[in-house]
Tab-separated table of C-alpha atoms in Angstrom:
chain	number	residue	atom	x	y	z
A	291	MET	CA	9.015	6.577	2.832
A	292	GLY	CA	8.391	8.188	-0.678
A	293	TRP	CA	4.759	7.642	-0.659
A	294	ILE	CA	2.751	9.151	-3.605
A	295	LEU	CA	-0.907	9.370	-3.331
A	296	ASN	CA	-3.479	9.172	-6.210
A	297	LYS	CA	-5.695	12.205	-6.065
A	298	ASN	CA	-8.458	10.307	-7.886
A	299	ARG	CA	-8.881	7.790	-5.012
A	300	PRO	CA	-9.897	8.186	-1.344
A	301	VAL	CA	-6.691	8.873	0.823
A	302	CYS	CA	-7.402	6.617	3.809
A	303	PRO	CA	-7.455	3.286	1.907
A	304	GLN	CA	-4.248	4.375	0.077
A	305	ILE	CA	-2.508	5.055	3.379
A	306	CYS	CA	-3.588	1.601	4.539
A	307	GLU	CA	-2.231	-0.008	1.384
A	308	LEU	CA	1.118	1.897	1.577
A	309	ILE	CA	1.650	0.826	5.174
A	310	CYS	CA	0.904	-2.780	4.168
A	311	VAL	CA	3.473	-2.499	1.417
A	312	ASP	CA	6.073	-1.264	3.979
A	313	ILE	CA	5.156	-3.962	6.398
A	314	VAL	CA	5.608	-6.735	3.914
A	315	ASN	CA	8.854	-5.165	2.601
A	316	GLY	CA	10.255	-4.997	6.143
A	317	VAL	CA	10.327	-1.210	6.535
A	318	PHE	CA	7.975	-1.693	9.471
A	319	PRO	CA	8.740	-5.114	10.988
A	320	PRO	CA	6.475	-7.257	13.093
A	321	ASN	CA	5.990	-5.643	16.595
A	322	GLY	CA	7.877	-2.626	15.225
A	323	ARG	CA	6.633	0.885	16.051
A	324	LEU	CA	5.372	3.098	13.243
A	325	PRO	CA	6.122	6.743	12.985
A	326	SER	CA	3.696	8.938	14.872
A	327	VAL	CA	0.406	10.027	13.278
A	328	ARG	CA	1.700	13.575	13.017
A	329	GLU	CA	4.938	12.445	11.399
A	330	LEU	CA	3.181	10.331	8.813
A	331	ALA	CA	0.681	13.130	8.102
A	332	VAL	CA	3.513	15.593	7.522
A	333	ALA	CA	5.426	13.178	5.332
A	334	ILE	CA	2.402	12.285	3.232
A	335	GLY	CA	0.988	15.827	3.239
A	336	VAL	CA	-2.437	14.959	4.720
A	337	ASN	CA	-4.515	15.787	7.727
A	338	PRO	CA	-3.450	13.874	10.943
A	339	ASN	CA	-7.090	12.874	11.354
A	340	THR	CA	-6.941	10.954	8.102
A	341	VAL	CA	-3.851	9.076	9.125
A	342	GLN	CA	-5.496	8.329	12.529
A	343	LYS	CA	-8.529	6.968	10.650
A	344	ALA	CA	-6.215	4.749	8.592
A	345	MET	CA	-4.472	3.440	11.688
A	346	GLU	CA	-7.771	2.715	13.304
A	347	THR	CA	-9.002	0.934	10.181
A	348	MET	CA	-5.974	-1.131	10.149
A	349	GLU	CA	-6.278	-2.000	13.790
A	350	GLY	CA	-9.797	-3.292	13.023
A	351	GLU	CA	-8.427	-5.454	10.282
A	352	GLY	CA	-5.802	-6.939	12.615
A	353	LEU	CA	-2.823	-5.250	11.002
A	354	LEU	CA	-1.820	-2.898	13.681
A	355	TYR	CA	-2.304	-2.489	17.456
A	356	SER	CA	-1.892	0.650	19.609
A	357	VAL	CA	-0.144	1.063	22.855
A	358	ARG	CA	-1.541	4.018	24.867
A	359	CYS	CA	0.882	6.940	25.001
A	360	SER	CA	3.373	4.934	22.941
A	361	GLY	CA	1.933	4.762	19.348
A	362	TRP	CA	0.988	2.330	16.688
A	363	TYR	CA	2.730	-1.037	16.170
A	364	VAL	CA	2.642	-3.803	13.570
A	365	GLN	CA	1.012	-7.046	14.525
A	366	GLU	CA	3.383	-9.948	14.955
A	367	ASP	CA	1.550	-11.975	12.266
A	368	ILE	CA	1.828	-10.089	9.072
A	369	THR	CA	-0.275	-12.654	6.988
A	370	ARG	CA	-3.109	-10.048	6.657
A	371	ALA	CA	-0.643	-7.477	5.347
A	372	ARG	CA	0.561	-9.975	2.729
A	373	GLU	CA	-3.028	-10.615	1.704
A	374	VAL	CA	-3.684	-6.861	1.241
A	375	LEU	CA	-0.452	-6.528	-0.786
A	376	ASN	CA	-1.495	-9.469	-3.020
A	377	ASP	CA	-4.907	-7.941	-3.621
A	378	LEU	CA	-3.168	-4.590	-4.416
A	379	ARG	CA	-0.933	-6.286	-6.849
A	380	TYR	CA	-3.800	-8.058	-8.608
A	381	GLU	CA	-5.843	-4.835	-8.829
A	382	LYS	CA	-2.965	-2.755	-10.253
A	383	THR	CA	-2.008	-5.480	-12.698
A	384	ARG	CA	-5.637	-5.749	-13.817
A	385	GLU	CA	-5.704	-2.034	-14.301
A	386	PHE	CA	-2.557	-2.043	-16.227
A	387	PHE	CA	-3.732	-4.664	-18.648
A	388	ALA	CA	-7.119	-2.824	-19.053
A	389	VAL	CA	-5.204	0.331	-19.933
A	390	MET	CA	-3.076	-1.571	-22.528
A	391	GLU	CA	-6.117	-3.101	-24.073
A	392	SER	CA	-7.786	0.274	-24.291
A	393	LEU	CA	-4.717	1.597	-26.116
A	394	GLY	CA	-5.287	-1.177	-28.775
A	395	LEU	CA	-2.414	-3.522	-27.631
A	396	SER	CA	-3.155	-7.281	-27.767
A	397	ALA	CA	-1.993	-9.625	-24.977
A	398	GLU	CA	1.133	-10.615	-26.995
A	399	GLU	CA	1.940	-6.925	-27.678
A	400	THR	CA	1.584	-6.133	-24.003
A	401	ARG	CA	3.771	-9.066	-22.987
A	402	GLU	CA	6.493	-7.877	-25.420
A	403	PHE	CA	6.223	-4.361	-24.048
A	404	VAL	CA	6.765	-5.651	-20.494
A	405	LYS	CA	9.717	-7.774	-21.561
A	406	GLU	CA	11.298	-4.675	-23.228
A	407	TRP	CA	10.549	-2.539	-20.231
A	408	TYR	CA	12.452	-4.726	-17.856
A	409	CYS	CA	15.235	-5.590	-20.244
A	410	GLU	CA	16.344	-1.968	-20.715
C-alpha cells in the first residue's frame, strides 16, 4: 500500500479514492476485511479520525460496511468502486491534458509524447 497523498487536496476524499483503486485492483476483495483504522492511519501518515471519516463516507456511498468489534469490509458488489475509479481516471486524464495544453503542446504533440513515454 504505497499511497501518496496530494497536499493540495483534502485528505479524506483522497483516502476514499485510494481505497476504491485498491478494491477494483483486488488488493481489498469483495467481503474482504480492510486494515484497521489505526493501521491505515500509520501507513498513510494521517490522523486516525481522518481515516475513520473516510470509512464512514464510503459506508454511506455503499462501498464498505462495518462489523462491530471486527472492522471495515468491502461490499460484495464493487460496481460503485469501479464508478469512482472511472471518475478518477477521467479527472486525472483531463488534468493531464490541461497541463499539456498550458505547456503549449497541441493534441498531436501530447499524443506523441504519451506514445514515446510508454514505448521507452
